[in-house]
Short mmCIF file of N, CA and C in Angstrom, two decimals:
data_model
loop_
_atom_site.label_atom_id
_atom_site.label_comp_id
_atom_site.label_asym_id
_atom_site.label_seq_id
_atom_site.Cartn_x
_atom_site.Cartn_y
_atom_site.Cartn_z
N PRO J 96 101.33 32.36 -62.63
CA PRO J 96 100.04 32.16 -61.96
C PRO J 96 99.30 30.94 -62.52
N GLU J 97 98.30 30.46 -61.78
CA GLU J 97 97.50 29.33 -62.27
C GLU J 97 96.85 29.71 -63.59
N GLY J 98 96.78 28.72 -64.51
CA GLY J 98 96.18 28.95 -65.81
C GLY J 98 97.13 29.54 -66.83
N TYR J 99 98.39 29.72 -66.46
CA TYR J 99 99.39 30.30 -67.35
C TYR J 99 100.66 29.47 -67.31
N ILE J 100 101.47 29.63 -68.36
CA ILE J 100 102.81 29.06 -68.37
C ILE J 100 103.79 30.20 -68.57
N CYS J 101 105.01 29.95 -68.19
CA CYS J 101 106.06 30.96 -68.33
C CYS J 101 107.22 30.35 -69.09
N PRO J 102 107.12 30.28 -70.41
CA PRO J 102 108.21 29.69 -71.20
C PRO J 102 109.50 30.47 -71.00
N GLU J 103 110.59 29.74 -71.03
CA GLU J 103 111.90 30.36 -70.86
C GLU J 103 112.09 31.45 -71.91
N GLY J 104 112.61 32.59 -71.45
CA GLY J 104 112.90 33.70 -72.36
C GLY J 104 111.73 34.65 -72.56
N THR J 105 110.60 34.39 -71.91
CA THR J 105 109.47 35.32 -72.04
C THR J 105 109.40 36.20 -70.81
N PHE J 106 108.78 37.37 -70.95
CA PHE J 106 108.71 38.32 -69.84
C PHE J 106 107.31 38.36 -69.23
N ALA J 107 106.34 37.78 -69.91
CA ALA J 107 104.97 37.81 -69.39
C ALA J 107 104.39 36.39 -69.46
N PRO J 108 103.49 36.05 -68.53
CA PRO J 108 102.87 34.72 -68.58
C PRO J 108 102.06 34.55 -69.86
N VAL J 109 101.99 33.31 -70.33
CA VAL J 109 101.23 32.95 -71.53
C VAL J 109 100.09 32.02 -71.09
N PRO J 110 98.85 32.23 -71.57
CA PRO J 110 97.76 31.34 -71.15
C PRO J 110 98.06 29.87 -71.44
N CYS J 111 97.63 29.04 -70.55
CA CYS J 111 97.77 27.59 -70.71
C CYS J 111 97.16 27.18 -72.06
N PRO J 112 97.81 26.31 -72.82
CA PRO J 112 97.27 25.92 -74.12
C PRO J 112 95.92 25.20 -73.99
N PRO J 113 95.05 25.34 -74.99
CA PRO J 113 93.78 24.62 -74.97
C PRO J 113 94.01 23.11 -74.83
N GLY J 114 93.16 22.45 -74.04
CA GLY J 114 93.27 21.01 -73.84
C GLY J 114 94.22 20.61 -72.73
N LYS J 115 94.87 21.59 -72.12
CA LYS J 115 95.81 21.34 -71.03
C LYS J 115 95.31 21.99 -69.75
N VAL J 116 95.84 21.51 -68.61
CA VAL J 116 95.53 22.10 -67.31
C VAL J 116 96.84 22.57 -66.71
N CYS J 117 96.90 23.84 -66.32
CA CYS J 117 98.07 24.41 -65.66
C CYS J 117 97.61 24.78 -64.25
N ASP J 118 97.84 23.89 -63.31
CA ASP J 118 97.23 24.03 -61.99
C ASP J 118 98.19 24.48 -60.90
N GLY J 119 99.34 24.97 -61.28
CA GLY J 119 100.29 25.44 -60.26
C GLY J 119 100.91 26.74 -60.68
N THR J 120 101.76 27.27 -59.80
CA THR J 120 102.49 28.47 -60.15
C THR J 120 103.88 28.07 -60.59
N GLY J 121 104.56 28.96 -61.27
CA GLY J 121 105.90 28.67 -61.74
C GLY J 121 105.91 27.68 -62.88
N ASN J 122 104.82 27.57 -63.62
CA ASN J 122 104.77 26.64 -64.76
C ASN J 122 105.73 27.11 -65.84
N ASP J 123 106.63 26.24 -66.25
CA ASP J 123 107.41 26.56 -67.43
C ASP J 123 106.90 25.70 -68.57
N ALA J 124 107.41 25.88 -69.75
CA ALA J 124 106.87 25.20 -70.93
C ALA J 124 106.95 23.68 -70.80
N THR J 125 107.87 23.17 -70.00
CA THR J 125 108.01 21.72 -69.90
C THR J 125 107.08 21.11 -68.86
N THR J 126 106.58 21.89 -67.90
CA THR J 126 105.74 21.30 -66.85
C THR J 126 104.34 20.98 -67.32
N ILE J 127 103.92 21.48 -68.48
CA ILE J 127 102.56 21.16 -68.94
C ILE J 127 102.53 19.86 -69.74
N THR J 128 103.69 19.30 -70.09
CA THR J 128 103.71 18.05 -70.82
C THR J 128 103.08 16.96 -69.97
N GLY J 129 102.11 16.24 -70.53
CA GLY J 129 101.46 15.16 -69.81
C GLY J 129 100.35 15.60 -68.88
N THR J 130 99.99 16.89 -68.90
CA THR J 130 98.89 17.34 -68.06
C THR J 130 97.68 17.66 -68.94
N ASP J 131 97.28 16.66 -69.75
CA ASP J 131 96.09 16.84 -70.58
C ASP J 131 94.87 17.05 -69.70
N CYS J 132 93.93 17.77 -70.21
CA CYS J 132 92.65 17.87 -69.55
C CYS J 132 92.11 16.45 -69.38
N PRO J 133 91.58 16.09 -68.21
CA PRO J 133 91.13 14.71 -68.02
C PRO J 133 89.96 14.32 -68.92
N ALA J 134 89.89 13.04 -69.27
CA ALA J 134 88.77 12.52 -70.06
C ALA J 134 87.46 12.83 -69.33
N GLY J 135 86.44 13.19 -70.10
CA GLY J 135 85.14 13.55 -69.51
C GLY J 135 85.00 15.05 -69.27
N TYR J 136 86.09 15.80 -69.51
CA TYR J 136 86.10 17.25 -69.32
C TYR J 136 86.69 17.90 -70.56
N PHE J 137 86.49 19.21 -70.70
CA PHE J 137 87.22 19.97 -71.70
C PHE J 137 87.81 21.19 -71.02
N CYS J 138 88.94 21.65 -71.52
CA CYS J 138 89.66 22.75 -70.92
C CYS J 138 90.00 23.78 -72.00
N ALA J 139 89.42 24.94 -71.89
CA ALA J 139 89.74 26.02 -72.81
C ALA J 139 91.13 26.54 -72.46
N GLY J 140 91.69 27.38 -73.28
CA GLY J 140 92.99 27.97 -72.98
C GLY J 140 92.95 28.69 -71.65
N GLY J 141 94.03 28.60 -70.88
CA GLY J 141 94.10 29.25 -69.58
C GLY J 141 93.46 28.45 -68.47
N SER J 142 93.22 27.15 -68.67
CA SER J 142 92.51 26.33 -67.67
C SER J 142 93.38 26.02 -66.46
N THR J 143 92.73 26.01 -65.32
CA THR J 143 93.30 25.50 -64.08
C THR J 143 92.42 24.35 -63.65
N THR J 144 92.77 23.66 -62.60
CA THR J 144 91.91 22.56 -62.16
C THR J 144 90.52 23.06 -61.79
N ALA J 145 90.42 24.32 -61.40
CA ALA J 145 89.13 24.86 -61.00
C ALA J 145 88.26 25.24 -62.19
N THR J 146 88.84 25.34 -63.40
CA THR J 146 88.04 25.81 -64.53
C THR J 146 87.79 24.76 -65.59
N LYS J 147 88.19 23.50 -65.34
CA LYS J 147 87.84 22.48 -66.33
C LYS J 147 86.33 22.28 -66.27
N VAL J 148 85.72 22.03 -67.41
CA VAL J 148 84.26 21.96 -67.50
C VAL J 148 83.85 20.55 -67.92
N GLY J 149 82.84 19.98 -67.25
CA GLY J 149 82.37 18.64 -67.56
C GLY J 149 81.65 18.57 -68.89
N CYS J 150 81.81 17.46 -69.55
CA CYS J 150 81.14 17.20 -70.81
C CYS J 150 79.64 17.00 -70.55
N THR J 151 78.81 17.32 -71.52
CA THR J 151 77.36 17.15 -71.37
C THR J 151 76.85 16.02 -72.25
N ALA J 152 75.65 15.53 -71.96
CA ALA J 152 75.02 14.48 -72.77
C ALA J 152 74.99 14.93 -74.23
N GLY J 153 75.19 13.97 -75.14
CA GLY J 153 75.20 14.27 -76.57
C GLY J 153 76.60 14.55 -77.11
N ASN J 154 77.57 14.59 -76.20
CA ASN J 154 78.94 14.94 -76.57
C ASN J 154 79.91 13.95 -75.95
N VAL J 155 81.16 14.01 -76.38
CA VAL J 155 82.24 13.27 -75.75
C VAL J 155 83.42 14.21 -75.57
N CYS J 156 84.25 13.92 -74.56
CA CYS J 156 85.42 14.72 -74.27
C CYS J 156 86.58 13.80 -73.94
N PRO J 157 87.32 13.32 -74.96
CA PRO J 157 88.50 12.50 -74.69
C PRO J 157 89.55 13.33 -73.93
N ALA J 158 90.51 12.67 -73.31
CA ALA J 158 91.59 13.37 -72.63
C ALA J 158 92.24 14.36 -73.59
N GLY J 159 92.54 15.55 -73.09
CA GLY J 159 93.18 16.57 -73.90
C GLY J 159 92.22 17.42 -74.71
N SER J 160 90.91 17.31 -74.44
CA SER J 160 89.92 18.07 -75.22
C SER J 160 89.93 19.55 -74.83
N HIS J 161 89.83 20.41 -75.83
CA HIS J 161 89.69 21.83 -75.56
C HIS J 161 88.25 22.29 -75.81
N ALA J 162 87.40 21.38 -76.31
CA ALA J 162 85.98 21.66 -76.53
C ALA J 162 85.24 20.32 -76.56
N MET J 163 83.94 20.37 -76.31
CA MET J 163 83.13 19.15 -76.42
C MET J 163 83.04 18.75 -77.88
N LEU J 164 83.07 17.45 -78.14
CA LEU J 164 82.92 16.92 -79.50
C LEU J 164 81.54 16.29 -79.61
N PRO J 165 80.65 16.82 -80.46
CA PRO J 165 79.30 16.27 -80.55
C PRO J 165 79.30 14.88 -81.19
N CYS J 166 78.39 14.03 -80.72
CA CYS J 166 78.20 12.72 -81.36
C CYS J 166 77.81 12.94 -82.82
N ASP J 167 78.26 12.05 -83.69
CA ASP J 167 77.97 12.16 -85.12
C ASP J 167 76.49 11.91 -85.42
N ILE J 168 76.07 12.28 -86.61
CA ILE J 168 74.73 11.98 -87.09
C ILE J 168 74.55 10.47 -87.07
N GLY J 169 73.40 10.00 -86.60
CA GLY J 169 73.13 8.57 -86.50
C GLY J 169 73.50 8.00 -85.14
N LYS J 170 73.99 8.86 -84.23
CA LYS J 170 74.40 8.41 -82.89
C LYS J 170 73.92 9.39 -81.84
N TYR J 171 73.93 8.94 -80.58
CA TYR J 171 73.55 9.80 -79.46
C TYR J 171 74.28 9.33 -78.20
N ASN J 172 74.33 10.19 -77.20
CA ASN J 172 74.93 9.85 -75.91
C ASN J 172 74.05 10.41 -74.79
N PRO J 173 73.33 9.52 -74.09
CA PRO J 173 72.42 9.99 -73.05
C PRO J 173 73.10 10.27 -71.72
N ASP J 174 74.34 9.85 -71.52
CA ASP J 174 74.96 9.86 -70.20
C ASP J 174 76.22 10.71 -70.16
N PRO J 175 76.16 11.90 -69.53
CA PRO J 175 77.36 12.73 -69.47
C PRO J 175 78.50 12.08 -68.67
N LEU J 176 78.19 11.10 -67.84
CA LEU J 176 79.24 10.41 -67.08
C LEU J 176 79.98 9.39 -67.94
N LYS J 177 79.41 9.05 -69.09
CA LYS J 177 80.07 8.15 -70.05
C LYS J 177 80.32 8.94 -71.32
N SER J 178 81.28 9.84 -71.24
CA SER J 178 81.52 10.73 -72.37
C SER J 178 83.01 10.96 -72.59
N VAL J 179 83.78 9.86 -72.54
CA VAL J 179 85.23 10.02 -72.65
C VAL J 179 85.81 9.61 -74.00
N ALA J 180 85.02 8.93 -74.84
CA ALA J 180 85.53 8.49 -76.14
C ALA J 180 84.38 8.46 -77.15
N ALA J 181 84.71 8.51 -78.44
CA ALA J 181 83.69 8.48 -79.49
C ALA J 181 82.84 7.22 -79.39
N THR J 182 83.40 6.13 -78.85
CA THR J 182 82.62 4.89 -78.71
C THR J 182 81.53 5.01 -77.66
N ASP J 183 81.52 6.08 -76.87
CA ASP J 183 80.44 6.30 -75.91
C ASP J 183 79.18 6.83 -76.59
N CYS J 184 79.29 7.23 -77.85
CA CYS J 184 78.11 7.62 -78.63
C CYS J 184 77.47 6.33 -79.16
N LEU J 185 76.20 6.13 -78.87
CA LEU J 185 75.48 4.91 -79.22
C LEU J 185 74.82 5.04 -80.59
N ALA J 186 74.72 3.93 -81.30
CA ALA J 186 74.00 3.92 -82.58
C ALA J 186 72.52 4.20 -82.31
N CYS J 187 71.90 4.93 -83.20
CA CYS J 187 70.49 5.27 -83.05
C CYS J 187 69.65 4.00 -83.00
N ASP J 188 68.63 4.00 -82.16
CA ASP J 188 67.75 2.85 -82.01
C ASP J 188 67.00 2.57 -83.31
N THR J 189 66.79 1.29 -83.62
CA THR J 189 66.06 0.90 -84.82
C THR J 189 64.67 1.54 -84.81
N GLY J 190 64.30 2.10 -85.91
CA GLY J 190 62.99 2.72 -86.04
C GLY J 190 62.93 4.15 -85.55
N LYS J 191 64.02 4.66 -85.01
CA LYS J 191 64.09 6.05 -84.55
C LYS J 191 65.03 6.80 -85.46
N THR J 192 65.14 8.10 -85.26
CA THR J 192 66.05 8.88 -86.09
C THR J 192 66.99 9.70 -85.23
N CYS J 193 68.20 9.85 -85.70
CA CYS J 193 69.21 10.68 -85.06
C CYS J 193 69.86 11.52 -86.16
N ASN J 194 69.11 12.47 -86.68
CA ASN J 194 69.57 13.23 -87.84
C ASN J 194 70.42 14.44 -87.48
N GLY J 195 70.55 14.75 -86.20
CA GLY J 195 71.38 15.89 -85.81
C GLY J 195 72.65 15.43 -85.13
N ARG J 196 73.57 16.35 -84.93
CA ARG J 196 74.80 16.05 -84.18
C ARG J 196 74.59 16.49 -82.73
N GLY J 197 75.25 15.79 -81.80
CA GLY J 197 75.19 16.18 -80.40
C GLY J 197 73.89 15.82 -79.71
N LEU J 198 73.22 14.75 -80.15
CA LEU J 198 71.94 14.36 -79.55
C LEU J 198 72.14 13.58 -78.25
N SER J 199 71.27 13.84 -77.26
CA SER J 199 71.30 13.09 -76.01
C SER J 199 70.28 11.95 -76.04
N ALA J 200 69.43 11.92 -77.05
CA ALA J 200 68.43 10.85 -77.21
C ALA J 200 68.00 10.82 -78.67
N PRO J 201 67.51 9.64 -79.15
CA PRO J 201 66.95 9.61 -80.51
C PRO J 201 65.76 10.56 -80.58
N ASP J 202 65.52 11.10 -81.75
CA ASP J 202 64.40 12.01 -81.96
C ASP J 202 63.17 11.20 -82.30
N GLU J 203 62.34 10.96 -81.31
CA GLU J 203 61.17 10.11 -81.52
C GLU J 203 60.04 10.84 -82.22
N ALA J 204 59.97 12.14 -82.07
CA ALA J 204 58.86 12.88 -82.66
C ALA J 204 59.02 13.04 -84.17
N ALA J 205 60.25 13.09 -84.64
CA ALA J 205 60.48 13.36 -86.06
C ALA J 205 60.07 12.21 -86.96
N TRP J 206 60.31 10.98 -86.50
CA TRP J 206 60.04 9.86 -87.39
C TRP J 206 60.18 8.57 -86.61
N SER J 207 59.25 7.67 -86.78
CA SER J 207 59.42 6.31 -86.28
C SER J 207 58.87 5.38 -87.35
N CYS J 208 59.15 4.12 -87.21
CA CYS J 208 58.77 3.15 -88.23
C CYS J 208 57.40 2.57 -87.87
N GLU J 209 56.38 2.99 -88.58
CA GLU J 209 55.02 2.56 -88.24
C GLU J 209 54.72 1.16 -88.79
N ALA J 210 53.66 0.58 -88.26
CA ALA J 210 53.23 -0.75 -88.71
C ALA J 210 53.00 -0.72 -90.22
N GLY J 211 53.37 -1.83 -90.89
CA GLY J 211 53.23 -1.92 -92.34
C GLY J 211 54.52 -1.58 -93.07
N TYR J 212 55.53 -1.14 -92.32
CA TYR J 212 56.84 -0.80 -92.88
C TYR J 212 57.92 -1.46 -92.03
N PHE J 213 59.10 -1.64 -92.62
CA PHE J 213 60.26 -2.04 -91.83
C PHE J 213 61.37 -1.03 -92.09
N CYS J 214 62.21 -0.84 -91.09
CA CYS J 214 63.25 0.19 -91.13
C CYS J 214 64.58 -0.41 -90.69
N PRO J 215 65.42 -0.83 -91.64
CA PRO J 215 66.68 -1.48 -91.28
C PRO J 215 67.71 -0.52 -90.67
N ASP J 216 67.51 0.78 -90.80
CA ASP J 216 68.40 1.76 -90.19
C ASP J 216 67.57 3.00 -89.86
N ASP J 217 68.22 4.06 -89.44
CA ASP J 217 67.47 5.24 -89.00
C ASP J 217 67.08 6.19 -90.12
N ILE J 218 67.31 5.81 -91.39
CA ILE J 218 66.91 6.69 -92.49
C ILE J 218 66.10 5.99 -93.58
N THR J 219 66.00 4.66 -93.53
CA THR J 219 65.31 3.91 -94.60
C THR J 219 64.00 3.34 -94.09
N LYS J 220 62.92 3.62 -94.81
CA LYS J 220 61.59 3.07 -94.48
C LYS J 220 61.09 2.36 -95.74
N THR J 221 60.78 1.05 -95.62
CA THR J 221 60.37 0.25 -96.77
C THR J 221 59.04 -0.43 -96.48
N LYS J 222 58.12 -0.44 -97.48
CA LYS J 222 56.84 -1.12 -97.31
C LYS J 222 57.06 -2.60 -97.08
N CYS J 223 56.24 -3.19 -96.23
CA CYS J 223 56.33 -4.61 -95.93
C CYS J 223 55.91 -5.41 -97.18
N PRO J 224 56.68 -6.43 -97.58
CA PRO J 224 56.35 -7.17 -98.80
C PRO J 224 55.23 -8.19 -98.58
N VAL J 225 54.65 -8.65 -99.68
CA VAL J 225 53.62 -9.68 -99.65
C VAL J 225 54.19 -10.92 -98.97
N GLY J 226 53.40 -11.55 -98.09
CA GLY J 226 53.83 -12.76 -97.39
C GLY J 226 54.53 -12.49 -96.08
N TYR J 227 54.62 -11.24 -95.70
CA TYR J 227 55.28 -10.84 -94.46
C TYR J 227 54.39 -9.86 -93.72
N TYR J 228 54.66 -9.66 -92.43
CA TYR J 228 54.01 -8.58 -91.72
C TYR J 228 55.09 -7.79 -90.98
N CYS J 229 54.78 -6.53 -90.71
CA CYS J 229 55.75 -5.61 -90.10
C CYS J 229 55.06 -4.81 -89.00
N PRO J 230 55.22 -5.23 -87.74
CA PRO J 230 54.67 -4.44 -86.64
C PRO J 230 55.45 -3.12 -86.47
N THR J 231 54.96 -2.23 -85.65
CA THR J 231 55.62 -0.95 -85.38
C THR J 231 57.08 -1.16 -84.98
N ASP J 232 57.96 -0.34 -85.51
CA ASP J 232 59.40 -0.34 -85.23
C ASP J 232 60.10 -1.63 -85.65
N SER J 233 59.65 -2.25 -86.74
CA SER J 233 60.31 -3.46 -87.26
C SER J 233 61.60 -3.09 -87.98
N ALA J 234 62.67 -3.84 -87.68
CA ALA J 234 63.93 -3.65 -88.39
C ALA J 234 63.95 -4.50 -89.66
N ALA J 235 63.12 -5.55 -89.70
CA ALA J 235 63.04 -6.45 -90.87
C ALA J 235 61.63 -7.01 -90.94
N PRO J 236 61.16 -7.39 -92.13
CA PRO J 236 59.83 -8.00 -92.24
C PRO J 236 59.84 -9.38 -91.56
N VAL J 237 58.69 -9.72 -91.00
CA VAL J 237 58.53 -11.00 -90.31
C VAL J 237 57.70 -11.92 -91.19
N PRO J 238 58.19 -13.14 -91.50
CA PRO J 238 57.39 -14.04 -92.35
C PRO J 238 56.07 -14.39 -91.68
N CYS J 239 55.03 -14.52 -92.48
CA CYS J 239 53.73 -14.95 -91.95
C CYS J 239 53.88 -16.38 -91.41
N ALA J 240 53.12 -16.70 -90.37
CA ALA J 240 53.14 -18.04 -89.79
C ALA J 240 52.56 -19.05 -90.78
N ALA J 241 52.91 -20.32 -90.60
CA ALA J 241 52.38 -21.38 -91.46
C ALA J 241 50.86 -21.34 -91.45
N GLY J 242 50.26 -21.39 -92.61
CA GLY J 242 48.80 -21.37 -92.73
C GLY J 242 48.22 -19.97 -92.82
N GLU J 243 49.04 -18.94 -92.69
CA GLU J 243 48.58 -17.55 -92.79
C GLU J 243 49.31 -16.87 -93.94
N TYR J 244 48.71 -15.81 -94.47
CA TYR J 244 49.36 -15.10 -95.55
C TYR J 244 48.85 -13.66 -95.61
N THR J 245 49.56 -12.84 -96.34
CA THR J 245 49.07 -11.53 -96.74
C THR J 245 49.19 -11.47 -98.24
N ASP J 246 48.21 -10.89 -98.87
CA ASP J 246 48.24 -10.85 -100.32
C ASP J 246 48.45 -9.44 -100.86
N ASN J 247 48.84 -8.54 -99.98
CA ASN J 247 49.15 -7.20 -100.44
C ASN J 247 50.28 -6.61 -99.63
N GLU J 248 50.87 -5.56 -100.18
CA GLU J 248 51.94 -4.88 -99.46
C GLU J 248 51.33 -4.09 -98.31
N ALA J 249 52.16 -3.85 -97.30
CA ALA J 249 51.81 -3.05 -96.12
C ALA J 249 51.02 -3.83 -95.13
#
């Protein structure tokens, strides 16, 4: 039956292996070779073409996935239609934080880089040095213009 394989020498159907699609009847152990679950989907054991499940934002599902793989800490994926490889997870925006796994957007409420600081990555916040200024969400301090200066930090 669909969702099962019938390996030679067995008397009862065996559920289709995780990450594979068994979409026909009379599946033997060799007919599932090369029928990976398509990229962008995941297929639990016993999957047929009707039961493959689409990947959601914050995750990726390479071909052959049996479960969604969450984007790593420091990355996010806003688009479930672009979820076929780990490279579809984007680096967290400068001045924002992505401290969890499986994020569909940077966490703006938790932390942002306020004026007077610069944030070269999503976890480091440094006071702006003397002679520079740092507007909101600065990745690096900006030198003061000719004829202008700051004589204190921040």
